[in-house]
PDB file of C-alpha atoms in Angstrom:
ATOM      1  CA  MET J  22     129.851 302.822 298.416  1.00 78.00           C
ATOM      2  CA  ARG J  23     128.239 300.421 295.942  1.00 89.00           C
ATOM      3  CA  LYS J  24     127.550 296.894 297.114  1.00 92.00           C
ATOM      4  CA  GLN J  25     126.714 293.793 295.119  1.00 94.00           C
ATOM      5  CA  SER J  26     125.863 290.256 296.121  1.00 96.00           C
ATOM      6  CA  LEU J  27     127.248 287.342 294.125  1.00 97.00           C
ATOM      7  CA  GLY J  28     125.931 283.811 294.486  1.00 97.00           C
ATOM      8  CA  PHE J  29     127.028 280.405 293.272  1.00 97.00           C
ATOM      9  CA  PHE J  30     124.407 277.633 293.149  1.00 97.00           C
ATOM     10  CA  PHE J  31     126.010 274.186 293.295  1.00 97.00           C
ATOM     11  CA  SER J  32     124.435 270.763 292.916  1.00 96.00           C
ATOM     12  CA  GLU J  33     124.183 268.746 296.132  1.00 94.00           C
ATOM     13  CA  ASP J  34     127.034 266.507 294.934  1.00 95.00           C
ATOM     14  CA  ARG J  35     129.146 269.624 294.217  1.00 95.00           C
ATOM     15  CA  GLU J  36     129.710 268.502 290.616  1.00 96.00           C
ATOM     16  CA  ARG J  37     127.710 271.237 288.850  1.00 97.00           C
ATOM     17  CA  VAL J  38     127.190 274.967 289.141  1.00 98.00           C
ATOM     18  CA  VAL J  39     124.615 277.367 287.691  1.00 97.00           C
ATOM     19  CA  LEU J  40     126.084 280.424 285.955  1.00 97.00           C
ATOM     20  CA  LYS J  41     124.422 283.396 284.264  1.00 96.00           C
ATOM     21  CA  ARG J  42     125.576 284.984 281.024  1.00 94.00           C
ATOM     22  CA  ASP J  43     126.137 288.722 281.404  1.00 90.00           C
ATOM     23  CA  PRO J  44     125.507 291.345 278.688  1.00 89.00           C
ATOM     24  CA  GLU J  45     129.149 291.087 277.587  1.00 91.00           C
ATOM     25  CA  GLY J  46     128.707 287.375 276.831  1.00 93.00           C
ATOM     26  CA  PHE J  47     130.642 285.998 279.811  1.00 94.00           C
ATOM     27  CA  PHE J  48     129.264 283.517 282.323  1.00 96.00           C
ATOM     28  CA  ASP J  49     129.496 284.368 286.021  1.00 95.00           C
ATOM     29  CA  GLY J  50     127.652 283.670 289.239  1.00 96.00           C
ATOM     30  CA  ILE J  51     124.277 285.294 289.875  1.00 96.00           C
ATOM     31  CA  MET J  52     124.969 288.918 290.812  1.00 95.00           C
ATOM     32  CA  GLY J  53     122.958 292.012 291.613  1.00 94.00           C
ATOM     33  CA  GLN J  54     122.959 295.318 293.417  1.00 95.00           C
ATOM     34  CA  VAL J  55     122.289 295.514 297.136  1.00 96.00           C
ATOM     35  CA  LYS J  56     119.582 298.107 297.701  1.00 95.00           C
ATOM     36  CA  ASP J  57     120.168 300.900 300.227  1.00 91.00           C
ATOM     37  CA  ASP J  58     117.757 299.416 302.779  1.00 93.00           C
ATOM     38  CA  GLU J  59     118.793 295.801 302.224  1.00 95.00           C
ATOM     39  CA  ARG J  60     121.261 293.333 303.744  1.00 95.00           C
ATOM     40  CA  GLU J  61     123.627 291.519 301.388  1.00 95.00           C
ATOM     41  CA  ARG J  62     122.171 288.047 302.005  1.00 96.00           C
ATOM     42  CA  TYR J  63     118.647 289.281 301.266  1.00 97.00           C
ATOM     43  CA  ALA J  64     119.932 290.759 298.000  1.00 97.00           C
ATOM     44  CA  ILE J  65     121.232 287.393 296.776  1.00 98.00           C
ATOM     45  CA  ILE J  66     117.914 285.734 297.639  1.00 97.00           C
ATOM     46  CA  ARG J  67     116.063 288.386 295.635  1.00 96.00           C
ATOM     47  CA  GLU J  68     118.484 288.391 292.689  1.00 96.00           C
ATOM     48  CA  PHE J  69     118.731 284.614 292.548  1.00 96.00           C
ATOM     49  CA  TYR J  70     114.956 284.287 292.324  1.00 96.00           C
ATOM     50  CA  HIS J  71     114.819 287.087 289.743  1.00 95.00           C
ATOM     51  CA  TYR J  72     117.242 285.307 287.398  1.00 96.00           C
ATOM     52  CA  THR J  73     116.439 281.613 288.029  1.00 96.00           C
ATOM     53  CA  ALA J  74     112.878 281.417 289.455  1.00 96.00           C
ATOM     54  CA  VAL J  75     114.283 279.224 292.246  1.00 96.00           C
ATOM     55  CA  GLU J  76     113.056 280.188 295.693  1.00 96.00           C
ATOM     56  CA  THR J  77     115.744 280.118 298.385  1.00 96.00           C
ATOM     57  CA  TYR J  78     115.818 281.178 302.004  1.00 96.00           C
ATOM     58  CA  LEU J  79     118.141 283.076 304.298  1.00 95.00           C
ATOM     59  CA  GLU J  80     119.574 279.935 305.875  1.00 96.00           C
ATOM     60  CA  ASP J  81     120.329 278.395 302.449  1.00 96.00           C
ATOM     61  CA  TRP J  82     123.054 280.907 301.565  1.00 97.00           C
ATOM     62  CA  LYS J  83     126.464 280.593 303.194  1.00 96.00           C
ATOM     63  CA  PHE J  84     128.709 283.658 303.253  1.00 95.00           C
ATOM     64  CA  PHE J  85     132.084 283.078 301.602  1.00 95.00           C
ATOM     65  CA  GLY J  86     133.811 286.459 301.580  1.00 93.00           C
ATOM     66  CA  THR J  87     133.872 290.108 300.591  1.00 92.00           C
ATOM     67  CA  TYR J  88     135.886 291.259 297.590  1.00 90.00           C
ATOM     68  CA  ASP J  89     136.956 294.638 296.255  1.00 87.00           C
ATOM     69  CA  ALA J  90     135.435 294.834 292.757  1.00 85.00           C
ATOM     70  CA  ASN J  91     138.258 297.054 291.528  1.00 83.00           C
ATOM     71  CA  THR J  92     141.152 294.810 292.565  1.00 82.00           C
ATOM     72  CA  GLY J  93     139.524 291.392 292.923  1.00 82.00           C
ATOM     73  CA  GLN J  94     141.237 291.058 296.290  1.00 82.00           C
ATOM     74  CA  ARG J  95     139.516 289.690 299.367  1.00 85.00           C
ATOM     75  CA  VAL J  96     138.658 292.394 301.902  1.00 87.00           C
ATOM     76  CA  THR J  97     139.545 291.429 305.450  1.00 80.00           C
ATOM     77  CA  MET J  98     138.936 294.736 307.247  1.00 75.00           C
ATOM     78  CA  ILE J  99     135.849 295.106 309.413  1.00 66.00           C
ATOM     79  CA  PRO J 100     133.916 297.073 308.421  1.00 67.00           C
ATOM     80  CA  PRO J 101     134.995 296.509 304.815  1.00 66.00           C
ATOM     81  CA  LYS J 102     136.330 299.516 302.955  1.00 68.00           C
ATOM     82  CA  GLY J 103     136.208 300.188 299.218  1.00 68.00           C
ATOM     83  CA  ASP J 104     134.025 302.048 296.753  1.00 80.00           C
ATOM     84  CA  LYS J 105     132.556 298.867 295.248  1.00 88.00           C
ATOM     85  CA  LEU J 106     132.297 295.670 297.274  1.00 90.00           C
ATOM     86  CA  ILE J 107     131.104 292.224 296.245  1.00 93.00           C
ATOM     87  CA  TYR J 108     129.661 289.989 298.956  1.00 94.00           C
ATOM     88  CA  THR J 109     129.996 286.354 297.873  1.00 96.00           C
ATOM     89  CA  PHE J 110     127.672 283.506 298.882  1.00 97.00           C
ATOM     90  CA  TYR J 111     127.062 279.901 297.878  1.00 97.00           C
ATOM     91  CA  THR J 112     124.274 277.357 298.264  1.00 96.00           C
ATOM     92  CA  PHE J 113     123.344 273.840 297.174  1.00 96.00           C
ATOM     93  CA  GLY J 114     120.266 272.393 295.557  1.00 96.00           C
ATOM     94  CA  ASN J 115     118.794 270.878 292.422  1.00 96.00           C
ATOM     95  CA  VAL J 116     120.562 272.892 289.711  1.00 97.00           C
ATOM     96  CA  TRP J 117     118.132 271.551 287.104  1.00 96.00           C
ATOM     97  CA  ASP J 118     115.339 273.576 288.775  1.00 95.00           C
ATOM     98  CA  ALA J 119     117.005 276.805 287.662  1.00 95.00           C
ATOM     99  CA  MET J 120     115.647 278.305 284.466  1.00 93.00           C
ATOM    100  CA  SER J 121     116.471 281.373 282.429  1.00 93.00           C
ATOM    101  CA  VAL J 122     114.076 284.146 283.349  1.00 91.00           C
ATOM    102  CA  GLU J 123     115.856 287.205 281.989  1.00 87.00           C
ATOM    103  CA  ASP J 124     119.501 286.552 281.086  1.00 91.00           C
ATOM    104  CA  PRO J 125     120.545 283.082 279.876  1.00 94.00           C
ATOM    105  CA  ILE J 126     121.702 280.669 282.568  1.00 95.00           C
ATOM    106  CA  GLN J 127     123.487 277.375 282.103  1.00 96.00           C
ATOM    107  CA  VAL J 128     124.574 274.435 284.241  1.00 97.00           C
ATOM    108  CA  PHE J 129     128.303 273.664 284.041  1.00 97.00           C
ATOM    109  CA  ASP J 130     130.389 270.714 285.212  1.00 96.00           C
ATOM    110  CA  VAL J 131     132.739 272.212 287.837  1.00 96.00           C
ATOM    111  CA  HIS J 132     135.621 270.079 286.557  1.00 94.00           C
ATOM    112  CA  GLN J 133     135.299 271.322 282.980  1.00 93.00           C
ATOM    113  CA  LEU J 134     135.069 275.102 283.218  1.00 94.00           C
ATOM    114  CA  ASP J 135     137.946 275.779 280.843  1.00 91.00           C
ATOM    115  CA  GLY J 136     137.037 276.211 277.208  1.00 88.00           C
ATOM    116  CA  TYR J 137     133.864 278.116 278.028  1.00 92.00           C
ATOM    117  CA  ASN J 138     133.358 281.865 278.100  1.00 93.00           C
ATOM    118  CA  ILE J 139     133.433 281.976 281.920  1.00 94.00           C
ATOM    119  CA  ARG J 140     135.036 284.888 283.733  1.00 92.00           C
ATOM    120  CA  ASP J 141     138.395 283.911 285.233  1.00 91.00           C
ATOM    121  CA  CYS J 142     137.409 285.396 288.598  1.00 90.00           C
ATOM    122  CA  ALA J 143     134.300 283.151 288.626  1.00 93.00           C
ATOM    123  CA  LYS J 144     136.411 280.065 287.857  1.00 95.00           C
ATOM    124  CA  ASP J 145     138.797 281.009 290.655  1.00 93.00           C
ATOM    125  CA  LEU J 146     135.964 281.562 293.149  1.00 94.00           C
ATOM    126  CA  ILE J 147     134.271 278.280 292.238  1.00 95.00           C
ATOM    127  CA  LYS J 148     137.529 276.380 292.805  1.00 95.00           C
ATOM    128  CA  GLU J 149     138.206 278.267 296.046  1.00 93.00           C
ATOM    129  CA  ILE J 150     134.697 277.663 297.416  1.00 95.00           C
ATOM    130  CA  LEU J 151     134.785 273.951 296.562  1.00 95.00           C
ATOM    131  CA  THR J 152     138.251 273.534 298.062  1.00 93.00           C
ATOM    132  CA  THR J 153     137.216 275.343 301.245  1.00 91.00           C
ATOM    133  CA  ILE J 154     134.022 273.383 301.785  1.00 87.00           C
ATOM    134  CA  LYS J 155     135.776 270.092 300.937  1.00 80.00           C
ATOM    135  CA  ASN J 156     138.300 270.811 303.680  1.00 64.00           C
ATOM    136  CA  ASP J 157     135.487 271.686 306.122  1.00 57.00           C
ATOM    137  CA  ARG J 158     133.846 268.269 305.837  1.00 46.00           C
TER     138      ARG J 158
END
């Protein structure tokens, strides 16, 4: 089974999000492979630093859900089953600290994601995360 961690870095006021442009030219959250000897949350810390040069810590990242990469559907079974799983996390901070290290990154207004080359699944996750955390306040 292949595992990936996906992270969304929001501004403290929840008005902006940092996204990374992938090799196909689409913007998405920060994503990377989970190594065999690694936990999913540690993978997002490592990948996030690799792509943005922003240092984060274990307690910064909140788990949002596990998704089947083939179907895009949320996985609710424990333990999760599927040949490729995406573990999704989010955190908050100063989005202007993030800088392009390898692939281009950009800060987007969360209310104006349409009209940009952003993956639909990323737009959906951003809206779902913000709705969920708004309701948790």
